Coordinates of N, CA, C and O in Angstrom, one line a residue:
N244 N 16.8 -14.5 -76.6 CA 17.0 -13.6 -75.6 C 18.5 -13.4 -75.4 O 18.9 -12.3 -75.0
Y245 N 19.3 -14.4 -75.6 CA 20.7 -14.3 -75.4 C 21.3 -13.3 -76.3 O 22.2 -12.4 -75.9
D246 N 20.9 -13.3 -77.6 CA 21.4 -12.3 -78.6 C 21.0 -10.9 -78.2 O 21.9 -10.0 -78.4
L247 N 19.9 -10.7 -77.7 CA 19.4 -9.4 -77.3 C 20.3 -8.8 -76.1 O 20.8 -7.7 -76.2
I248 N 20.5 -9.7 -75.1 CA 21.4 -9.3 -74.0 C 22.8 -9.1 -74.4 O 23.5 -8.1 -74.0
F249 N 23.3 -10.0 -75.3 CA 24.7 -9.8 -75.8 C 24.9 -8.5 -76.6 O 25.9 -7.8 -76.4
K250 N 23.9 -8.2 -77.4 CA 24.0 -6.9 -78.1 C 23.9 -5.7 -77.2 O 24.6 -4.7 -77.4
F251 N 23.1 -5.8 -76.2 CA 23.0 -4.7 -75.2 C 24.3 -4.5 -74.5 O 24.8 -3.3 -74.4
F252 N 24.9 -5.5 -74.0 CA 26.1 -5.3 -73.2 C 27.3 -5.0 -74.1 O 28.3 -4.6 -73.6
N253 N 27.2 -5.2 -75.4 CA 28.3 -4.8 -76.3 C 28.1 -3.5 -76.9 O 28.9 -3.0 -77.6
S254 N 27.0 -2.8 -76.6 CA 26.7 -1.5 -77.1 C 27.4 -0.5 -76.2 O 27.9 -0.8 -75.1
I255 N 27.5 0.7 -76.6 CA 28.1 1.8 -75.8 C 27.4 2.0 -74.5 O 28.0 2.1 -73.4
F256 N 26.0 2.0 -74.6 CA 25.2 2.1 -73.4 C 25.4 1.0 -72.4 O 25.5 1.1 -71.2
G257 N 25.5 -0.2 -73.0 CA 25.7 -1.4 -72.1 C 27.1 -1.4 -71.4 O 27.2 -1.8 -70.3
K258 N 28.1 -1.0 -72.2 CA 29.4 -0.9 -71.5 C 29.4 0.2 -70.5 O 30.1 0.0 -69.4
F259 N 28.7 1.3 -70.7 CA 28.6 2.3 -69.7 C 27.9 1.8 -68.5 O 28.3 2.1 -67.3
F260 N 26.9 1.0 -68.7 CA 26.1 0.4 -67.6 C 27.0 -0.5 -66.8 O 27.0 -0.5 -65.5
I261 N 27.8 -1.4 -67.4 CA 28.7 -2.3 -66.7 C 29.7 -1.5 -65.9 O 29.9 -1.8 -64.7
I262 N 30.3 -0.5 -66.5 CA 31.4 0.3 -65.8 C 30.7 1.0 -64.7 O 31.3 1.1 -63.6
S263 N 29.6 1.6 -64.8 CA 28.9 2.3 -63.8 C 28.5 1.4 -62.6 O 28.7 1.7 -61.4
F264 N 28.1 0.2 -62.9 CA 27.7 -0.8 -61.9 C 28.9 -1.2 -61.1 O 28.9 -1.3 -59.9
I265 N 30.0 -1.5 -61.8 CA 31.2 -1.9 -61.1 C 31.7 -0.8 -60.2 O 32.1 -1.0 -59.1
W266 N 31.7 0.4 -60.8 CA 32.2 1.6 -60.0 C 31.4 1.8 -58.8 O 31.9 2.1 -57.7
S267 N 30.1 1.7 -58.9 CA 29.2 2.0 -57.7 C 29.5 1.0 -56.6 O 29.5 1.4 -55.4
Y268 N 29.6 -0.3 -57.0 CA 29.9 -1.3 -55.9 C 31.3 -1.1 -55.3 O 31.4 -1.2 -54.1
L269 N 32.3 -0.8 -56.1 CA 33.6 -0.6 -55.5 C 33.7 0.7 -54.7 O 34.3 0.7 -53.6
F270 N 33.0 1.7 -55.1 CA 32.9 3.0 -54.3 C 32.2 2.7 -52.9 O 32.7 3.1 -51.9
Q271 N 31.2 1.9 -53.0 CA 30.5 1.5 -51.7 C 31.3 0.7 -50.8 O 31.4 0.9 -49.6
I272 N 32.1 -0.3 -51.4 CA 32.9 -1.1 -50.6 C 34.0 -0.3 -49.9 O 34.3 -0.5 -48.7
L273 N 34.7 0.5 -50.7 CA 35.8 1.3 -50.1 C 35.2 2.3 -49.1 O 35.9 2.6 -48.1
S274 N 34.1 2.9 -49.3 CA 33.5 3.8 -48.4 C 33.1 3.1 -47.1 O 33.3 3.6 -46.0
E275 N 32.7 1.8 -47.2 CA 32.4 1.0 -46.0 C 33.7 0.8 -45.2 O 33.6 0.8 -43.9
I276 N 34.7 0.5 -45.9 CA 36.0 0.3 -45.2 C 36.4 1.5 -44.4 O 36.9 1.5 -43.3
R277 N 36.2 2.7 -45.1 CA 36.5 4.0 -44.4 C 35.6 4.2 -43.2 O 36.1 4.6 -42.1
H278 N 34.4 3.8 -43.3 CA 33.5 3.9 -42.1 C 33.8 2.9 -41.0 O 33.6 3.3 -39.8
W279 N 34.3 1.8 -41.3 CA 34.8 0.9 -40.3 C 35.9 1.5 -39.5 O 35.9 1.4 -38.2
F280 N 36.8 2.2 -40.1 CA 37.9 2.9 -39.3 C 37.3 4.0 -38.5 O 37.7 4.2 -37.4
W281 N 36.3 4.7 -39.0 CA 35.6 5.7 -38.2 C 34.9 5.1 -37.0 O 34.9 5.6 -35.9
D282 N 34.3 3.9 -37.2 CA 33.7 3.2 -36.0 C 34.7 2.8 -35.0 O 34.4 2.7 -33.8
L283 N 35.9 2.6 -35.4 CA 37.0 2.2 -34.5 C 37.6 3.5 -33.8 O 38.4 3.4 -32.9
G284 N 37.2 4.7 -34.3 CA 37.7 5.9 -33.7 C 38.9 6.6 -34.4 O 39.5 7.5 -33.9
Y285 N 39.2 6.1 -35.6 CA 40.3 6.6 -36.4 C 39.8 7.5 -37.6 O 38.8 7.2 -38.2
G286 N 40.6 8.5 -37.9 CA 40.3 9.2 -39.2 C 39.3 10.3 -39.1 O 38.7 10.7 -40.1
F287 N 39.1 10.9 -37.9 CA 38.2 12.0 -37.7 C 38.8 13.3 -38.0 O 38.0 14.3 -38.1
D288 N 40.1 13.4 -38.0 CA 40.7 14.7 -38.3 C 40.2 15.2 -39.7 O 40.0 14.4 -40.6
L289 N 40.1 16.5 -39.9 CA 39.7 17.0 -41.2 C 40.6 16.6 -42.3 O 40.2 16.2 -43.4
K290 N 41.9 16.7 -42.0 CA 42.9 16.4 -43.1 C 42.8 14.9 -43.4 O 42.8 14.5 -44.6
T291 N 42.7 14.0 -42.4 CA 42.6 12.6 -42.7 C 41.3 12.3 -43.4 O 41.3 11.4 -44.3
S292 N 40.3 12.9 -43.0 CA 39.0 12.7 -43.6 C 39.0 13.0 -45.1 O 38.5 12.3 -46.0
K293 N 39.6 14.2 -45.4 CA 39.7 14.6 -46.9 C 40.6 13.6 -47.6 O 40.3 13.2 -48.8
I294 N 41.7 13.2 -47.0 CA 42.6 12.3 -47.7 C 41.9 10.9 -48.0 O 42.0 10.4 -49.1
T295 N 41.2 10.4 -47.0 CA 40.6 9.1 -47.2 C 39.4 9.2 -48.2 O 39.1 8.3 -48.9
G296 N 38.8 10.4 -48.2 CA 37.7 10.6 -49.2 C 38.2 10.6 -50.6 O 37.7 10.0 -51.5
I297 N 39.4 11.2 -50.8 CA 40.0 11.2 -52.1 C 40.5 9.8 -52.5 O 40.4 9.4 -53.6
L298 N 41.1 9.1 -51.5 CA 41.5 7.8 -51.7 C 40.4 6.8 -52.1 O 40.6 5.9 -53.0
V299 N 39.2 7.0 -51.5 CA 38.0 6.2 -51.9 C 37.7 6.5 -53.4 O 37.4 5.5 -54.1
I300 N 37.7 7.7 -53.8 CA 37.3 8.1 -55.2 C 38.4 7.5 -56.1 O 38.0 6.8 -57.1
I301 N 39.6 7.8 -55.9 CA 40.7 7.3 -56.8 C 40.8 5.8 -56.8 O 40.9 5.2 -57.8
G302 N 40.6 5.2 -55.6 CA 40.7 3.7 -55.5 C 39.6 3.1 -56.3 O 39.7 2.0 -56.9
S303 N 38.4 3.6 -56.2 CA 37.2 3.0 -56.9 C 37.4 3.1 -58.4 O 37.1 2.2 -59.1
I304 N 37.9 4.3 -58.8 CA 38.2 4.4 -60.3 C 39.3 3.4 -60.7 O 39.1 2.7 -61.7
F305 N 40.3 3.3 -59.9 CA 41.5 2.4 -60.3 C 41.0 1.0 -60.3 O 41.3 0.3 -61.3
F306 N 40.3 0.5 -59.3 CA 39.8 -0.9 -59.3 C 38.8 -1.1 -60.3 O 38.7 -2.3 -60.8
T307 N 38.0 -0.1 -60.7 CA 37.0 -0.3 -61.8 C 37.8 -0.6 -63.1 O 37.4 -1.5 -63.8
I308 N 38.8 0.2 -63.3 CA 39.6 0.0 -64.6 C 40.2 -1.4 -64.6 O 40.2 -2.1 -65.6
I309 N 40.8 -1.8 -63.5 CA 41.4 -3.1 -63.4 C 40.4 -4.2 -63.6 O 40.6 -5.1 -64.4
L310 N 39.3 -4.1 -62.9 CA 38.3 -5.2 -63.1 C 37.7 -5.2 -64.5 O 37.4 -6.3 -65.0
Y311 N 37.5 -4.0 -65.1 CA 36.9 -4.0 -66.4 C 37.9 -4.6 -67.4 O 37.5 -5.4 -68.3
L312 N 39.2 -4.4 -67.2 CA 40.2 -4.9 -68.1 C 40.4 -6.5 -67.9 O 40.7 -7.2 -68.8
L313 N 40.1 -6.9 -66.6 CA 40.3 -8.3 -66.3 C 39.0 -9.1 -66.7 O 39.0 -10.4 -66.7
R314 N 37.9 -8.5 -67.0 CA 36.7 -9.2 -67.3 C 36.8 -10.2 -68.5 O 36.2 -11.2 -68.4
G315 N 37.6 -9.8 -69.5 CA 37.8 -10.7 -70.6 C 38.6 -12.0 -70.2 O 38.4 -13.1 -70.7
I316 N 39.5 -11.8 -69.2 CA 40.3 -12.9 -68.7 C 39.5 -13.8 -67.8 O 39.6 -15.0 -67.9
L317 N 38.7 -13.2 -67.0 CA 37.9 -14.0 -65.9 C 36.7 -14.7 -66.5 O 36.3 -15.7 -65.9
V318 N 36.2 -14.2 -67.6 CA 35.0 -14.8 -68.1 C 35.3 -15.9 -69.1 O 36.2 -16.1 -69.7

């Protein structure tokens, strides 16, 4: 079973799965932080809302790249 899982995660589809999984969690975490500020009453302006939305997308992509590059070091 180990060899099967190892081959899967080293395939192109497996790497896509890992990257997608990491990105989805980071996007959710950053979106929740954005919503916490909304709960506190900040960031309701249209301009601020658009900026924070873009920051969530860019931040999730950035942190995904960082975590994927660090996975070899951390494991």
